Amino acid sequence: MSELIPKSAEIPDSDYVIVGGTGDLALRKIFPALFWRYLAGQITTEFRLIAAARTTMTVEEFAAMLRPFCADAIADEDDGEAQWAGFIALIRIVTLDVVSGEGGVTLAELVNRRLSPERPLIFYLAIAPTLFGAACDTIATHGLAVPQSRLVVEKPLGHDGNSARAINKLLLNVFDETQIYRIDHYLGKETVQNLMALRFANTIFESQWGNHAIDHVQITVAETVGVDGRASYYDKYGALRDMIQNHLLQLVCLVGMEPPAYFNADQVRDEKLRVLRAIQPIAPADVVRGQYQAGKVNGAPVTGYLDELGEASNTETYVALKLKIENWRWAGVPFYVRTGKRLSQRASEIVITFKNRPHDIFTKPGAPAKPDVPNRLTIRLQPQEGLRLQLTSKEPGPGGMRLFPSELNLSFDDTFDQRLPDAYERLLMDVARGNQTLFMRLDEVLAAWDIIDPLIADIKKHALYNYKAGSMGPIQGDSLALSDAHAWIDPHEGDA
């Protein structure tokens, strides 16, 4: 059933222009997200959704392409077919070549029919970053770079800091920084935002959030999929650029940031920037790179990365790092981050391990010490979003004080009856609101590249280890944590 939307969540009537509107990203993510928001009542019949692409097609042809990606949403509604017809009626198709500018006049004529200062004009560049400059020039040439215009671009931007600066310079030639929304879908996840609520709305956690109470932090983003048909694209980026530079460093920032004075875009991003600038240069011994070989994932045989690529490659599909944040809050607390493809399960988790109690009152003097099970807070980003707090409790029954680890579990699926919006849904609505809190500012992007660039420049210093598909990565990745007497905490089996 459609959600009831509070007035605080209402969205101004807007025009969404999806450049590359018939491509994979638009069909799989953007338009389905907009359809869910239409079902929720946030997108009204006063919106216009414009798919601008080089391909010429009718709205009916486009609807046929899009429908398989919206099938679940249609089935979720009692009047799904009528809702689908109403949504499709909002869509217009414009043939546009951003390089030559052909079709720009048609787009401008369509937009100008309802152009007004109160109506956001949103351009989502669902195209390759190499075309961003041409797209911005086409927008400007046809008078569409107006004060109410907003530009959404996907990350990663560039291959390194220099290329990121060059691409962003092209964007800034047309748009002001306050008009640019650099999207990282991880920041739109419900649990990621709940991390800020957990910290800053609960003194019980914030008072313990630092090196006086926390032993170490682990962040794992594991995927069971390989690169499949994206092998040639992925080989240009690898796990360092594709995942660490944006997604995982953003999660590090949210765990490590200081409380902002107020929850607004610039203050939140200022605090995240301070974390990035406090991360020390990463030593070669604190980097492990891996590449998957043939194996089995979920019982099914899969080929290795080089087989999928069809040639030799030094590109990593797995990377694990130890990060050191040198500031008053985090000095001495290692942050371990890892990500990889073709791992044993799909899961994204942040695990906060607290220090052990300073004295054990439950062991008699002279008796052998019992192994300590520390308190842990696990923040599950996907799948089955939720929070788990591991505590030590007394085992029920007579016969003395027997301790065992127990959990407080907040599963979002079990707690909330309504469907939780997808990350793209939330972020697309934030663009219309003009809320940049969950989007990256240019100085954040460049600070993240400053951390990763030295690793890329010295990539030959970092060996590439093989690991079998269906494992949790090379054994050398385990050694990274074990060298500090820690061990990776794998995501709960069965949760994925």
XYZ file of C-alpha atoms in Angstrom:
496
model
C 0.000 0.000 0.000
C 1.122 3.575 -0.599
C 2.770 5.352 2.315
C 1.240 8.312 4.110
C 3.733 11.146 3.686
C 4.045 13.762 6.466
C 4.135 17.388 5.375
C 7.797 17.637 6.381
C 8.576 15.133 3.628
C 6.620 16.861 0.880
C 8.597 17.638 -2.257
C 8.191 20.766 -4.419
C 6.891 20.118 -7.921
C 10.008 19.555 -10.009
C 11.392 18.640 -13.400
C 13.796 15.690 -13.462
C 15.897 15.504 -16.618
C 17.750 12.186 -16.733
C 20.585 12.546 -19.243
C 21.287 9.002 -20.371
C 17.685 8.296 -19.496
C 17.404 5.032 -21.416
C 20.629 3.536 -20.065
C 21.234 0.848 -17.463
C 21.493 3.151 -14.435
C 18.311 5.011 -15.362
C 16.314 1.834 -15.952
C 17.565 -0.138 -12.969
C 17.829 2.555 -10.310
C 16.631 6.061 -11.109
C 13.207 5.579 -12.682
C 12.202 2.715 -10.320
C 13.128 4.976 -7.384
C 10.993 7.755 -8.840
C 8.114 5.319 -9.335
C 8.227 4.234 -5.681
C 8.099 7.911 -4.657
C 5.143 8.399 -7.005
C 3.356 5.534 -5.254
C 4.158 7.183 -1.917
C 2.611 10.461 -3.030
C 5.820 12.504 -2.977
C 5.859 12.791 -6.767
C 2.580 14.274 -7.965
C 0.990 14.708 -11.369
C 2.624 18.173 -11.512
C 6.086 16.642 -11.896
C 7.753 16.028 -15.257
C 10.221 13.215 -15.799
C 12.293 13.659 -18.945
C 14.478 10.866 -20.318
C 17.084 12.501 -22.557
C 19.235 10.105 -24.577
C 20.755 9.591 -28.019
C 18.318 6.742 -28.631
C 15.060 7.720 -30.301
C 12.024 5.883 -28.949
C 8.414 6.398 -27.990
C 7.147 6.604 -24.413
C 5.423 3.251 -24.971
C 8.707 1.629 -25.989
C 10.447 3.151 -22.991
C 7.692 1.954 -20.640
C 8.111 -1.585 -21.952
C 11.855 -1.435 -21.186
C 11.287 0.018 -17.727
C 8.421 -2.166 -16.547
C 10.465 -5.268 -15.522
C 12.392 -3.098 -13.051
C 9.157 -1.763 -11.539
C 7.243 -5.036 -11.468
C 7.521 -5.451 -7.683
C 6.245 -1.939 -7.091
C 3.280 -2.471 -9.412
C 2.414 -5.757 -7.698
C 2.653 -4.090 -4.272
C -0.344 -1.847 -5.023
C -3.994 -2.832 -5.216
C -4.358 -0.418 -8.137
C -0.858 -0.985 -9.461
C -1.769 -0.884 -13.134
C -3.582 2.435 -12.787
C -0.650 3.852 -10.795
C 1.769 2.651 -13.441
C -0.258 4.337 -16.181
C -0.314 7.579 -14.175
C 3.442 7.479 -13.673
C 4.187 6.798 -17.344
C 2.004 9.792 -18.244
C 4.582 12.027 -16.499
C 7.439 10.817 -18.726
C 8.673 12.571 -21.841
C 11.403 11.277 -24.174
C 13.840 13.699 -25.782
C 16.511 12.677 -28.277
C 19.689 14.458 -27.148
C 23.345 14.217 -28.151
C 25.312 16.061 -25.465
C 28.484 16.171 -27.595
C 26.974 17.858 -30.649
C 24.209 19.566 -28.719
C 21.628 18.197 -31.149
C 18.260 18.009 -29.412
C 19.096 20.763 -26.955
C 16.545 23.125 -28.485
C 13.778 20.524 -28.090
C 14.768 19.918 -24.464
C 14.818 23.647 -23.723
C 11.397 24.160 -25.280
C 9.954 21.345 -23.170
C 11.511 22.586 -19.927
C 10.676 26.249 -20.524
C 6.939 25.542 -20.610
C 6.938 25.288 -16.824
C 10.214 26.965 -15.888
C 9.875 29.123 -12.775
C 12.172 30.148 -9.879
C 10.129 28.033 -7.430
C 10.343 24.866 -9.514
C 13.584 22.833 -9.134
C 15.143 21.798 -12.435
C 17.188 18.683 -11.770
C 19.710 17.262 -14.243
C 20.879 13.744 -13.413
C 23.928 12.823 -15.502
C 23.507 9.050 -15.850
C 26.330 8.990 -18.402
C 30.081 8.404 -18.412
C 32.115 11.074 -16.553
C 33.987 11.789 -19.801
C 30.729 13.320 -21.101
C 29.997 15.467 -18.043
C 31.683 18.557 -19.467
C 29.854 18.335 -22.795
C 26.547 17.767 -21.016
C 27.041 20.832 -18.810
C 27.974 22.939 -21.842
C 24.831 21.792 -23.679
C 22.705 22.667 -20.648
C 24.280 26.122 -20.421
C 24.144 26.810 -24.180
C 20.374 26.317 -24.187
C 19.740 28.559 -21.187
C 18.950 25.786 -18.714
C 21.697 26.525 -16.173
C 19.415 28.749 -14.096
C 19.543 29.479 -10.327
C 17.026 26.719 -9.538
C 18.985 24.137 -11.568
C 20.622 21.249 -9.698
C 23.154 18.798 -11.088
C 23.441 15.193 -9.882
C 26.562 13.211 -10.774
C 27.575 9.665 -9.884
C 30.863 8.805 -8.229
C 33.679 7.909 -8.545
C 34.675 11.029 -10.430
C 37.948 10.339 -12.212
C 40.738 7.832 -11.703
C 42.765 9.928 -9.267
C 42.888 13.343 -7.647
C 44.072 15.155 -10.776
C 41.372 13.708 -13.018
C 38.755 14.397 -10.315
C 39.865 18.028 -10.217
C 39.656 18.251 -14.004
C 36.133 16.794 -14.162
C 34.885 18.976 -11.329
C 36.354 22.047 -12.976
C 34.136 21.342 -15.978
C 31.095 21.113 -13.695
C 32.031 24.329 -11.900
C 32.380 26.176 -15.201
C 28.578 25.982 -15.451
C 27.204 25.263 -11.967
C 27.960 26.641 -8.534
C 29.177 24.195 -5.862
C 25.857 24.642 -4.034
C 24.058 23.312 -7.129
C 26.136 20.121 -7.478
C 25.016 16.868 -5.825
C 27.694 14.152 -5.925
C 25.717 11.029 -5.157
C 27.003 8.111 -3.099
C 24.099 5.714 -2.650
C 25.607 4.253 0.530
C 24.853 7.528 2.307
C 21.162 7.157 1.464
C 20.784 3.844 3.286
C 18.475 3.916 6.294
C 21.046 2.362 8.621
C 23.790 4.795 7.611
C 21.583 7.689 8.647
C 20.591 5.787 11.771
C 24.278 5.699 12.672
C 24.160 9.476 13.131
C 20.966 9.209 15.181
C 22.517 6.408 17.249
C 25.537 8.520 18.062
C 24.200 12.014 18.416
C 20.733 11.355 19.846
C 21.829 8.830 22.504
C 24.273 9.902 25.188
C 24.799 6.266 26.193
C 26.746 5.692 22.966
C 28.315 9.080 22.304
C 29.823 9.145 25.792
C 31.634 5.890 24.959
C 32.552 6.822 21.386
C 36.333 7.165 21.336
C 39.693 5.700 22.298
C 38.872 5.586 26.025
C 36.252 2.891 25.410
C 36.601 1.521 21.855
C 39.274 -1.045 21.028
C 38.960 -1.108 17.241
C 36.535 -0.628 14.354
C 35.893 -2.950 11.407
C 34.020 -2.117 8.227
C 33.239 -4.904 5.767
C 31.506 -4.541 2.399
C 31.340 -8.034 0.917
C 29.801 -9.005 -2.421
C 29.089 -12.454 -3.798
C 28.875 -11.193 -7.382
C 31.839 -10.890 -9.701
C 32.411 -8.324 -12.416
C 30.516 -10.328 -15.058
C 29.788 -8.100 -18.061
C 31.522 -5.101 -16.455
C 35.002 -6.634 -16.496
C 36.597 -4.145 -18.919
C 35.086 -1.207 -16.994
C 35.982 -2.592 -13.577
C 39.557 -3.303 -14.623
C 40.134 0.455 -14.999
C 39.129 1.086 -11.386
C 39.518 -1.908 -9.096
C 38.386 -2.121 -5.478
C 40.564 0.774 -4.290
C 38.979 3.306 -6.619
C 35.537 1.733 -6.972
C 34.774 1.083 -3.294
C 37.402 2.346 -0.849
C 37.768 5.873 -2.236
C 34.096 6.686 -1.856
C 31.840 4.187 -0.045
C 34.119 2.870 2.688
C 35.887 6.139 3.454
C 32.473 7.763 3.812
C 31.517 5.114 6.357
C 34.779 5.758 8.210
C 33.847 9.440 8.306
C 30.398 8.790 9.753
C 31.843 6.582 12.493
C 34.707 8.947 13.246
C 33.232 12.446 12.866
C 32.755 14.891 15.722
C 29.216 16.062 16.554
C 28.313 19.021 14.333
C 26.780 22.048 16.038
C 23.646 21.532 13.940
C 22.476 18.833 11.551
C 22.858 20.715 8.300
C 24.762 20.023 5.105
C 27.880 22.118 5.535
C 28.425 21.375 9.222
C 28.086 17.614 8.697
C 30.436 17.734 5.724
C 32.921 19.926 7.609
C 33.194 17.245 10.297
C 33.601 14.444 7.762
C 36.354 16.424 6.050
C 38.245 16.717 9.343
C 38.239 12.928 9.681
C 39.637 12.452 6.165
C 42.390 14.958 6.841
C 43.298 13.174 10.084
C 43.850 9.799 8.384
C 47.575 9.120 8.290
C 49.437 7.938 5.158
C 48.863 4.199 4.801
C 51.995 2.074 5.220
C 52.662 -0.732 2.698
C 52.325 -3.291 5.511
C 48.776 -2.037 6.131
C 47.539 -2.831 2.613
C 46.407 -6.222 1.285
C 45.201 -6.616 -2.298
C 43.617 -9.734 -3.753
C 42.103 -11.116 -6.938
C 39.540 -13.923 -7.029
C 40.122 -17.226 -8.772
C 37.622 -19.892 -9.753
C 35.624 -21.372 -6.911
C 32.090 -21.841 -5.635
C 29.709 -19.153 -4.374
C 26.527 -20.335 -2.671
C 27.302 -23.808 -3.985
C 27.525 -22.769 -7.637
C 30.837 -22.901 -9.538
C 32.128 -19.556 -10.807
C 35.078 -18.562 -12.943
C 38.020 -16.435 -11.897
C 38.504 -12.735 -12.587
C 41.103 -13.245 -15.316
C 38.790 -15.679 -17.104
C 36.021 -13.088 -17.089
C 38.380 -10.340 -18.237
C 40.089 -12.491 -20.872
C 43.609 -11.161 -20.273
C 46.264 -10.696 -17.590
C 45.609 -7.947 -15.062
C 47.067 -6.489 -11.858
C 43.692 -5.029 -10.812
C 42.502 -5.950 -7.328
C 39.016 -7.305 -6.680
C 39.657 -7.343 -2.914
C 41.407 -4.872 -0.676
C 41.894 -4.617 3.082
C 43.438 -1.613 4.818
C 44.339 -0.548 8.317
C 43.637 3.155 8.829
C 44.912 5.365 11.642
C 42.982 8.512 12.533
C 45.351 10.740 14.459
C 43.175 13.011 16.557
C 42.169 13.187 20.221
C 39.152 10.958 19.841
C 40.665 8.133 17.789
C 44.437 8.039 18.366
C 45.413 4.423 19.020
C 42.195 2.906 17.626
C 42.791 1.012 14.358
C 40.097 1.127 11.690
C 40.138 -2.019 9.549
C 38.272 -1.788 6.250
C 37.845 -4.473 3.600
C 35.809 -5.025 0.500
C 35.794 -7.653 -2.196
C 33.904 -9.435 -4.924
C 33.060 -13.150 -5.091
C 33.216 -13.473 -1.305
C 31.293 -16.056 0.680
C 28.304 -13.825 1.413
C 26.789 -10.468 0.583
C 26.858 -8.117 3.556
C 27.869 -4.620 4.593
C 28.600 -4.190 8.291
C 30.270 -1.805 10.693
C 31.474 -3.513 13.880
C 32.500 -1.408 16.884
C 34.429 -3.517 19.418
C 34.668 -2.018 22.899
C 37.540 -2.523 25.305
C 37.324 -5.327 27.822
C 36.359 -4.604 31.413
C 39.381 -3.576 33.491
C 38.744 -6.132 36.252
C 36.898 -9.473 36.333
C 34.948 -9.876 39.592
C 33.505 -13.225 38.537
C 36.743 -15.256 38.549
C 38.086 -16.371 41.917
C 41.637 -15.305 42.788
C 44.125 -17.840 41.516
C 41.651 -19.488 39.155
C 42.479 -19.501 35.446
C 41.071 -16.464 33.677
C 38.133 -17.042 31.387
C 38.311 -15.673 27.874
C 36.638 -12.305 27.629
C 33.891 -11.676 25.075
C 33.895 -7.915 24.535
C 30.841 -5.771 23.979
C 30.260 -5.150 20.292
C 27.915 -2.915 18.356
C 27.182 -4.198 14.843
C 25.521 -1.885 12.346
C 24.128 -3.867 9.406
C 23.807 -1.790 6.237
C 22.680 -4.577 3.936
C 20.921 -6.880 3.603
C 18.329 -6.925 6.413
C 19.309 -3.554 7.849
C 19.538 -3.296 11.614
C 21.592 -2.893 14.783
C 22.929 -5.551 17.168
C 24.516 -4.902 20.554
C 26.445 -7.812 22.036
C 26.392 -7.850 25.841
C 27.474 -10.271 28.551
C 24.639 -11.802 30.570
C 24.162 -14.450 33.233
C 23.202 -17.823 31.891
C 19.779 -18.764 33.337
C 19.587 -21.426 36.027
C 21.148 -22.324 39.370
C 24.714 -23.301 40.022
C 26.687 -20.087 40.181
C 27.431 -17.162 37.953
C 27.910 -18.472 34.445
C 28.305 -15.760 31.849
C 27.439 -15.961 28.182
C 27.244 -13.481 25.276
C 23.741 -12.276 24.391
C 22.381 -9.736 21.943
C 19.984 -6.844 21.788
C 18.741 -6.917 18.207
C 16.979 -4.136 16.311
C 15.945 -5.494 12.947
C 14.393 -2.825 10.764
C 12.322 -5.438 8.925
C 10.834 -6.680 12.201
C 10.426 -3.244 13.799
C 8.880 -1.242 10.969
C 5.763 -2.406 9.172
C 6.100 -0.059 6.231
C 8.503 -0.534 3.359
C 11.806 1.300 3.856
C 12.699 3.575 0.925
C 15.649 2.612 -1.248
C 18.764 4.797 -0.981
C 18.191 6.292 -4.443
C 14.636 7.231 -3.491
C 15.788 9.211 -0.483
C 18.653 10.902 -2.296
C 16.553 11.896 -5.310
C 14.004 13.501 -3.010
C 16.763 15.318 -1.103
C 17.913 16.872 -4.383
C 14.429 18.278 -4.952
C 14.384 19.583 -1.372
C 17.782 21.206 -1.883
C 19.286 19.219 0.997
C 22.978 18.384 0.366
C 23.703 16.708 3.720
C 24.046 13.224 2.227
C 26.030 14.348 -0.828
C 29.768 14.883 -1.079
C 31.339 18.307 -1.319
C 34.314 18.809 -3.621
C 36.856 19.169 -0.807
C 35.668 15.823 0.604
C 36.157 14.137 -2.766
C 39.667 15.513 -3.137
C 40.633 14.655 0.458
C 39.564 11.041 -0.181
C 41.712 10.923 -3.312
C 44.652 12.317 -1.307
C 44.445 9.148 0.833
C 44.137 6.711 -2.081
C 46.439 8.361 -4.657
C 49.718 7.310 -2.945
C 48.507 3.677 -2.914
C 47.689 3.837 -6.616
C 51.010 5.504 -7.454
C 52.932 2.750 -5.615
C 50.649 -0.102 -6.611
C 53.611 -2.300 -7.593
C 54.791 -2.233 -3.962
C 51.605 -3.988 -2.907
C 51.520 -7.667 -3.832
C 48.393 -9.106 -5.423
C 47.302 -12.300 -3.652
C 44.920 -14.864 -5.083
C 41.849 -16.016 -3.208
C 39.275 -18.618 -4.051
C 35.809 -17.387 -4.970
C 33.456 -18.196 -2.106
C 36.009 -17.398 0.614
C 36.298 -14.146 2.585
C 39.428 -13.103 0.719
C 43.126 -13.970 0.834
C 44.595 -15.242 4.103
C 46.944 -12.256 4.050
C 43.882 -10.084 4.703
C 43.284 -12.039 7.907
C 46.894 -11.426 8.921
C 46.367 -7.674 8.664
C 44.083 -7.733 11.705
C 45.833 -10.615 13.456
C 49.071 -8.612 13.528
C 47.398 -6.403 16.150
C 45.927 -9.384 18.052
C 42.571 -8.723 16.418
C 40.624 -10.893 14.013
C 38.091 -10.126 11.319
C 34.528 -10.603 12.460
C 32.681 -12.142 9.554
C 29.053 -11.137 8.999
C 26.523 -13.390 10.726
C 25.905 -16.463 8.635
C 22.266 -16.715 7.691
C 21.630 -12.956 7.897
C 22.479 -12.514 4.251
